[in-house]
Amino acid sequence: MDGTLLNSNKLITLRNYETLTHRHELGVHIVMATARPPRVANKLIKDLPFVD
Protein backbone atom coordinates (compact mmCIF):
# COMPACT_ATOMS: atom_id res chain seq x y z
CA MET A 1 0.00 0.00 0.00
CA ASP A 2 2.81 2.43 0.84
CA GLY A 3 4.15 4.18 -2.24
CA THR A 4 1.48 2.66 -4.45
CA LEU A 5 -2.03 3.13 -3.09
CA LEU A 6 -0.99 5.58 -0.37
CA ASN A 7 0.97 8.79 -0.80
CA SER A 8 3.84 9.96 1.41
CA ASN A 9 1.29 11.18 3.99
CA LYS A 10 -0.14 7.64 4.24
CA LEU A 11 -3.37 8.76 2.57
CA ILE A 12 -5.07 7.34 -0.50
CA THR A 13 -4.93 9.80 -3.36
CA LEU A 14 -8.15 11.05 -4.92
CA ARG A 15 -7.13 9.55 -8.26
CA ASN A 16 -6.57 6.11 -6.72
CA TYR A 17 -9.82 6.32 -4.77
CA GLU A 18 -11.85 7.27 -7.84
CA THR A 19 -10.16 4.64 -10.02
CA LEU A 20 -10.73 1.81 -7.55
CA THR A 21 -14.31 2.90 -6.87
CA HIS A 22 -15.07 2.90 -10.60
CA ARG A 23 -13.50 -0.53 -11.12
CA HIS A 24 -15.49 -1.90 -8.18
CA GLU A 25 -18.69 -0.53 -9.74
CA LEU A 26 -17.78 -2.45 -12.90
CA GLY A 27 -17.61 -5.68 -10.89
CA VAL A 28 -13.87 -5.91 -10.26
CA HIS A 29 -13.04 -7.38 -6.83
CA ILE A 30 -10.54 -5.20 -4.97
CA VAL A 31 -8.29 -6.98 -2.47
CA MET A 32 -5.59 -5.26 -0.43
CA ALA A 33 -2.22 -6.88 0.19
CA THR A 34 0.23 -5.52 2.72
CA ALA A 35 2.91 -6.57 5.16
CA ARG A 36 1.41 -4.30 7.81
CA PRO A 37 -0.07 -5.93 10.92
CA PRO A 38 -3.80 -6.67 10.49
CA ARG A 39 -4.90 -4.10 13.08
CA VAL A 40 -3.01 -1.34 11.25
CA ALA A 41 -4.16 -2.43 7.80
CA ASN A 42 -7.77 -2.66 8.97
CA LYS A 43 -7.66 0.95 10.16
CA LEU A 44 -6.48 2.04 6.72
CA ILE A 45 -9.06 0.12 4.70
CA LYS A 46 -12.13 0.07 6.96
CA ASP A 47 -13.70 3.10 5.27
CA LEU A 48 -12.91 2.11 1.69
CA PRO A 49 -16.21 1.01 0.12
CA PHE A 50 -14.52 -0.86 -2.73
CA VAL A 51 -12.51 -3.38 -0.69
CA ASP A 52 -14.03 -6.87 -0.81
Tab-separated table of C-alpha atoms in Angstrom:
chain	number	residue	atom	x	y	z
A	1	MET	CA	0.000	0.000	0.000
A	2	ASP	CA	2.805	2.432	0.838
A	3	GLY	CA	4.153	4.184	-2.236
A	4	THR	CA	1.475	2.657	-4.451
A	5	LEU	CA	-2.034	3.130	-3.094
A	6	LEU	CA	-0.988	5.583	-0.374
A	7	ASN	CA	0.972	8.794	-0.799
A	8	SER	CA	3.844	9.964	1.415
A	9	ASN	CA	1.285	11.181	3.987
A	10	LYS	CA	-0.135	7.635	4.241
A	11	LEU	CA	-3.370	8.764	2.567
A	12	ILE	CA	-5.066	7.338	-0.495
A	13	THR	CA	-4.935	9.800	-3.364
A	14	LEU	CA	-8.154	11.051	-4.921
A	15	ARG	CA	-7.133	9.552	-8.256
A	16	ASN	CA	-6.570	6.106	-6.718
A	17	TYR	CA	-9.821	6.319	-4.768
A	18	GLU	CA	-11.846	7.265	-7.840
A	19	THR	CA	-10.161	4.644	-10.023
A	20	LEU	CA	-10.731	1.809	-7.555
A	21	THR	CA	-14.311	2.902	-6.875
A	22	HIS	CA	-15.065	2.903	-10.598
A	23	ARG	CA	-13.498	-0.526	-11.117
A	24	HIS	CA	-15.490	-1.900	-8.183
A	25	GLU	CA	-18.693	-0.529	-9.736
A	26	LEU	CA	-17.783	-2.454	-12.899
A	27	GLY	CA	-17.610	-5.676	-10.888
A	28	VAL	CA	-13.870	-5.907	-10.259
A	29	HIS	CA	-13.036	-7.384	-6.832
A	30	ILE	CA	-10.541	-5.200	-4.967
A	31	VAL	CA	-8.290	-6.979	-2.473
A	32	MET	CA	-5.595	-5.255	-0.429
A	33	ALA	CA	-2.223	-6.881	0.185
A	34	THR	CA	0.232	-5.521	2.724
A	35	ALA	CA	2.912	-6.571	5.164
A	36	ARG	CA	1.414	-4.296	7.808
A	37	PRO	CA	-0.065	-5.930	10.920
A	38	PRO	CA	-3.801	-6.667	10.486
A	39	ARG	CA	-4.900	-4.098	13.083
A	40	VAL	CA	-3.007	-1.336	11.250
A	41	ALA	CA	-4.162	-2.431	7.802
A	42	ASN	CA	-7.767	-2.663	8.974
A	43	LYS	CA	-7.661	0.953	10.163
A	44	LEU	CA	-6.483	2.036	6.724
A	45	ILE	CA	-9.058	0.118	4.705
A	46	LYS	CA	-12.129	0.074	6.960
A	47	ASP	CA	-13.699	3.105	5.272
A	48	LEU	CA	-12.915	2.108	1.692
A	49	PRO	CA	-16.207	1.009	0.116
A	50	PHE	CA	-14.525	-0.859	-2.726
A	51	VAL	CA	-12.510	-3.378	-0.688
A	52	ASP	CA	-14.031	-6.872	-0.808
